[in-house]
């Protein structure tokens, strides 16, 4: 039973139960997009089919796939995430007309509107909400990923397939997709297998696209290591020598727009990595030095992760937990998430010195935080009372 459940989630290529999506909206074209793709296991992906049905409208006879729109018109999917918000910010700073696809939520993403972006409500898990967000858009930048509490395949596979199909049908002229480094080498991990299949699906769709694989975000280290050390709480790590070349999401956003404007990069697969690959222990040591205090490190053996993953596979309601543990297991294995960047910098016309190092990023963070803490402490000692 466990192996059957694992196969259903681990390989999105077997999602034969996905429903056929018949979507209609007022455009002057018929398009059925269902390109065949093959996974890393050599199995064909079964994907939902989107059918765009034309509706007669004499005034709209010039509307067709590829109808010119402003090149500065972009849609950012996943705009509230760690990377997405930096992409939005960078796009606005560079003069783009930015539309953000955001799921309906109790707390609206007002900060995006405050920055100057347009926010539209839609949900990748509800494909019928997607087409309206693409009207008048030149480029789609996909930064989205599923929430921890939902099955990985819901957004990261089914939702992305629907988004790509709709983008093709609506005549989107460029599609930027963020993936994971080495996703093609780890088909045993559901999220990485899904990313790889999505890369292939996007390539076979015929859309003008760029795939960007990422290694890790510097921003994620703040909550994982920096804050617990400052608050004298436990820092969780593993005993594996994994090395990750973390990159500042601001640099990722900047390089993304350079790649977007470079027509020679169309259809290419790029990998962005930071200047140096770090182990968990090296990151903790750096944070300790910058914080001026020791960390309370709790080490979790990789063997425990493997056992926990196998255990959660025994129960249907813990399948998604097991999927995410599988990803954690890769991150804690004896592997390196990094690539030489010289060729990429040359292709983009970027100076390596302009890309932030982890040392500089964390130094700036700790300097600012420690200064604020010092100021707050000084204010708390001001006990004079005036009447």
XYZ file of C-alpha atoms in Angstrom:
387
model
C 0.000 0.000 0.000
C 2.762 2.412 0.953
C 4.624 1.837 -2.299
C 1.448 2.385 -4.307
C 0.691 5.674 -2.583
C 4.292 6.768 -3.076
C 4.156 6.034 -6.795
C 0.995 8.081 -7.191
C 2.567 11.171 -5.663
C 6.219 10.732 -6.552
C 5.695 10.671 -10.281
C 3.367 13.312 -11.692
C 3.690 11.528 -14.994
C 1.167 9.004 -13.740
C -1.586 11.484 -12.950
C -4.054 9.819 -15.271
C -6.923 10.792 -13.023
C -6.588 14.501 -13.807
C -9.841 15.851 -15.233
C -10.086 17.290 -18.712
C -10.459 21.063 -18.457
C -12.835 22.629 -20.960
C -12.474 26.369 -20.597
C -14.195 28.958 -22.735
C -13.587 32.671 -22.940
C -14.259 35.307 -25.648
C -11.241 35.037 -27.904
C -11.150 34.519 -31.651
C -9.247 31.270 -31.819
C -9.544 27.556 -31.196
C -6.622 25.846 -29.557
C -6.095 22.455 -27.979
C -2.804 22.159 -26.218
C -1.749 18.728 -25.049
C 1.920 18.152 -25.918
C 3.292 14.716 -24.997
C 6.162 14.703 -22.541
C 8.219 11.982 -20.957
C 9.418 11.927 -17.372
C 12.823 10.961 -16.066
C 11.406 7.455 -15.668
C 10.587 7.282 -19.370
C 6.839 7.365 -18.746
C 4.458 9.658 -20.556
C 2.859 12.459 -18.591
C -0.911 12.505 -18.628
C -1.954 16.142 -18.471
C -5.285 17.940 -18.427
C -6.435 19.330 -21.749
C -7.562 22.923 -22.155
C -9.915 23.706 -25.030
C -10.411 27.359 -25.903
C -13.670 27.796 -27.784
C -14.038 30.846 -30.030
C -17.075 33.071 -29.811
C -18.064 35.057 -32.878
C -17.496 38.784 -32.518
C -16.858 40.794 -35.688
C -15.186 43.587 -33.741
C -12.575 41.167 -32.418
C -11.388 39.618 -35.669
C -7.847 40.892 -35.114
C -7.465 39.084 -31.810
C -5.291 36.014 -32.234
C -2.362 34.303 -30.600
C 0.625 36.599 -30.767
C -1.401 39.817 -31.001
C 1.130 42.536 -30.051
C 0.922 43.837 -26.495
C 3.295 46.096 -24.620
C 6.555 44.197 -23.875
C 6.522 45.889 -20.477
C 3.275 44.172 -19.474
C 4.046 41.270 -17.161
C 2.132 38.933 -14.866
C 3.925 37.670 -11.761
C 2.504 34.444 -10.353
C 3.367 33.818 -6.708
C 3.989 37.520 -6.127
C 3.743 37.393 -2.327
C 6.488 34.777 -1.895
C 10.123 35.261 -0.944
C 11.239 35.455 -4.574
C 8.005 36.738 -6.070
C 7.944 39.977 -4.121
C 11.534 40.742 -5.174
C 10.603 40.093 -8.809
C 7.665 42.491 -8.464
C 9.811 45.136 -6.808
C 12.518 44.879 -9.449
C 10.006 44.997 -12.293
C 8.394 48.149 -10.932
C 11.786 49.795 -10.393
C 12.643 49.064 -14.024
C 9.407 50.579 -15.325
C 7.369 47.456 -16.070
C 3.588 47.413 -15.874
C 3.175 44.715 -13.236
C 0.111 42.568 -12.617
C 0.213 40.136 -9.700
C -1.781 36.917 -9.574
C -2.688 36.382 -5.934
C -5.000 33.860 -4.347
C -8.028 35.327 -2.563
C -7.047 35.724 1.065
C -8.448 37.227 4.283
C -5.488 39.623 4.470
C -5.131 41.287 1.021
C -1.661 41.791 -0.431
C -1.883 45.560 0.031
C 1.890 45.999 -0.013
C 1.909 45.050 -3.712
C -0.669 47.747 -4.472
C 1.271 50.236 -2.352
C 4.324 49.552 -4.504
C 2.326 50.312 -7.651
C 1.392 46.851 -8.926
C -2.072 45.706 -9.976
C -3.403 42.761 -7.980
C -5.798 40.240 -9.529
C -7.354 37.347 -7.623
C -6.994 33.881 -9.117
C -6.016 30.402 -7.987
C -3.886 27.891 -9.882
C -5.878 25.113 -8.245
C -8.973 26.554 -9.978
C -7.987 26.726 -13.689
C -11.160 28.566 -14.688
C -9.828 31.652 -12.836
C -6.595 31.854 -14.854
C -7.517 33.126 -18.384
C -8.820 36.548 -17.316
C -5.508 37.337 -15.590
C -3.603 36.861 -18.869
C -5.497 39.381 -21.008
C -3.106 42.023 -22.319
C -0.040 40.365 -20.786
C 3.200 39.981 -22.717
C 5.288 37.955 -20.230
C 4.443 35.559 -17.412
C 6.961 35.113 -14.601
C 6.087 32.057 -12.542
C 7.444 32.180 -8.977
C 4.613 30.195 -7.409
C 4.741 27.041 -5.343
C 2.162 25.229 -3.257
C 1.506 25.950 0.386
C 2.896 23.508 2.972
C -0.588 22.379 3.979
C -1.696 21.308 0.488
C -0.632 18.373 -1.713
C 2.413 19.202 -3.815
C 0.773 18.166 -7.089
C -2.220 20.518 -6.701
C -0.384 23.747 -7.539
C 3.075 22.640 -8.632
C 1.815 20.186 -11.246
C -1.900 20.471 -12.042
C -1.920 24.247 -11.571
C 1.246 24.830 -13.591
C -0.003 22.649 -16.452
C -3.203 24.691 -16.584
C -1.238 27.971 -16.432
C 1.079 26.968 -19.279
C -1.808 25.735 -21.423
C -3.750 28.945 -20.857
C -0.651 31.042 -21.593
C -0.207 29.215 -24.891
C -3.862 29.609 -25.798
C -3.894 33.314 -24.902
C -0.819 34.071 -26.993
C 1.562 34.951 -24.155
C 4.850 35.856 -25.799
C 7.289 34.827 -23.083
C 7.181 32.559 -20.029
C 9.774 32.527 -17.240
C 9.708 29.446 -15.023
C 11.720 29.001 -11.823
C 12.810 25.453 -11.127
C 15.224 23.626 -8.794
C 18.867 22.807 -9.497
C 19.446 19.107 -10.173
C 15.704 18.392 -10.321
C 16.363 15.996 -13.204
C 18.671 13.900 -10.997
C 16.215 13.194 -8.185
C 13.034 11.607 -9.577
C 12.489 9.969 -6.176
C 11.575 13.383 -4.754
C 8.036 14.416 -5.790
C 8.661 18.169 -5.918
C 11.842 17.801 -7.966
C 10.248 15.311 -10.347
C 7.317 17.687 -10.798
C 9.659 20.586 -11.522
C 11.486 18.524 -14.133
C 8.254 17.408 -15.786
C 7.023 21.011 -15.805
C 10.235 22.094 -17.530
C 9.596 19.520 -20.246
C 5.934 20.408 -20.533
C 6.820 24.093 -20.966
C 9.459 23.272 -23.575
C 7.101 21.045 -25.555
C 4.262 23.582 -25.361
C 5.991 25.745 -27.976
C 5.910 28.847 -25.776
C 8.839 31.235 -25.973
C 10.377 30.589 -22.566
C 13.349 30.626 -20.201
C 13.807 28.095 -17.391
C 15.860 29.245 -14.402
C 16.996 26.659 -11.875
C 17.803 27.910 -8.385
C 19.966 26.506 -5.596
C 18.848 28.296 -2.446
C 17.758 31.672 -1.032
C 19.844 33.680 1.424
C 16.597 35.072 2.839
C 15.633 31.619 4.100
C 18.678 31.529 6.367
C 17.417 34.423 8.462
C 14.519 32.535 9.999
C 16.364 29.244 10.016
C 19.595 30.343 11.697
C 20.009 34.072 12.350
C 16.826 34.724 14.346
C 17.069 31.591 16.561
C 20.671 32.440 17.414
C 19.749 36.006 18.391
C 16.799 34.744 20.439
C 18.960 32.020 22.027
C 16.699 29.278 20.690
C 17.619 25.929 19.197
C 19.049 25.855 15.707
C 18.213 22.670 13.816
C 20.732 21.064 11.496
C 21.823 17.696 10.170
C 25.020 15.701 10.147
C 25.284 15.680 6.326
C 27.946 17.673 4.413
C 25.528 19.140 1.851
C 26.795 22.352 0.263
C 24.409 24.986 -1.094
C 25.341 28.111 -3.065
C 22.754 30.460 -1.581
C 21.795 33.545 -3.595
C 20.116 36.815 -2.639
C 16.624 36.925 -4.174
C 17.280 40.528 -5.170
C 20.153 39.329 -7.346
C 17.961 36.557 -8.758
C 15.313 39.116 -9.708
C 17.893 41.427 -11.306
C 19.459 38.648 -13.379
C 16.012 37.379 -14.353
C 15.100 40.648 -16.046
C 18.446 40.772 -17.819
C 17.714 37.287 -19.149
C 14.147 38.261 -20.058
C 15.360 41.100 -22.293
C 18.080 39.019 -23.967
C 16.553 37.372 -27.038
C 19.566 35.069 -27.368
C 18.495 33.318 -24.163
C 15.051 32.306 -25.426
C 14.465 28.589 -24.910
C 17.526 28.171 -22.697
C 17.891 26.593 -19.276
C 19.947 28.682 -16.858
C 21.074 27.886 -13.331
C 21.667 30.691 -10.833
C 23.999 30.036 -7.898
C 25.738 32.170 -5.309
C 29.515 32.803 -5.247
C 30.219 29.960 -2.813
C 28.574 26.740 -1.619
C 28.130 26.472 2.149
C 27.518 23.596 4.550
C 25.009 23.982 7.373
C 27.777 24.112 9.956
C 29.640 26.823 8.030
C 26.498 28.964 7.912
C 25.915 28.499 11.652
C 29.536 29.380 12.421
C 29.260 32.529 10.307
C 26.052 33.552 12.099
C 27.663 32.915 15.490
C 30.599 35.155 14.608
C 28.419 37.965 13.310
C 25.962 37.716 16.220
C 28.725 37.561 18.784
C 27.199 34.561 20.557
C 27.133 30.789 20.338
C 24.272 28.838 18.824
C 22.337 26.106 20.597
C 22.575 23.521 17.814
C 20.353 20.445 17.721
C 21.627 17.950 15.149
C 19.196 15.583 13.436
C 20.879 12.549 11.825
C 19.943 11.921 8.201
C 19.039 8.358 9.197
C 16.221 9.756 11.342
C 14.828 11.674 8.365
C 14.898 8.531 6.259
C 13.109 6.499 8.931
C 10.489 9.215 9.449
C 9.881 9.405 5.725
C 9.305 5.649 5.481
C 6.983 5.742 8.485
C 4.814 8.530 7.101
C 4.424 6.586 3.844
C 2.346 4.031 5.743
C -0.541 6.421 6.241
C -2.524 8.156 3.525
C -3.000 11.349 5.539
C 0.758 11.780 5.968
C 1.706 11.350 2.323
C 2.418 15.038 1.795
C 4.622 15.121 4.897
C 6.605 12.240 3.431
C 6.959 14.063 0.104
C 8.442 17.092 1.813
C 10.728 14.949 3.937
C 11.985 13.392 0.711
C 13.049 16.861 -0.444
C 14.667 17.536 2.941
C 16.547 14.262 2.637
C 18.111 15.392 -0.645
C 19.115 18.707 0.914
C 20.779 16.814 3.741
C 22.635 14.304 1.583
C 26.248 14.380 0.494
C 25.641 16.591 -2.540
C 26.457 20.063 -3.824
C 23.827 22.539 -4.986
C 26.045 24.841 -6.998
C 27.314 25.465 -10.522
C 30.120 27.557 -12.037
C 28.616 30.917 -12.982
C 31.331 32.401 -15.228
C 29.605 31.366 -18.466
C 26.212 32.595 -17.246
C 27.659 35.939 -16.156
C 29.298 36.299 -19.555
C 26.044 35.431 -21.333
C 24.110 37.984 -19.288
C 26.825 40.614 -19.359
C 27.048 40.687 -15.565
C 30.077 41.303 -13.369
C 30.475 38.618 -10.719
C 31.473 41.338 -8.228
C 27.933 42.729 -8.422
C 26.425 39.540 -6.983
C 26.097 39.527 -3.189
C 28.065 37.066 -1.118
C 26.508 35.323 1.865
C 29.069 36.951 4.161
C 28.034 40.440 3.015
C 24.326 39.634 3.133
C 24.402 38.266 6.684
C 26.806 40.971 7.852
C 24.372 43.665 6.705
C 21.503 41.854 8.427
C 23.255 41.412 11.771
C 24.660 44.951 11.704
C 21.182 46.426 11.218
C 19.484 44.146 13.736
C 22.131 44.562 16.438
C 22.028 48.343 15.989
C 18.241 48.320 16.437
C 18.522 46.099 19.509
C 21.145 48.419 20.967
C 18.928 51.452 20.350
C 15.932 49.711 21.958
C 18.022 48.729 24.959
C 19.261 52.314 25.338
C 15.700 53.630 25.184
C 14.542 51.152 27.823
C 17.168 52.511 30.234
C 15.855 56.065 29.979
C 13.897 56.122 33.245
C 13.651 59.884 33.724
C 10.041 61.013 34.129
C 8.967 64.533 33.205
C 5.727 66.194 34.347
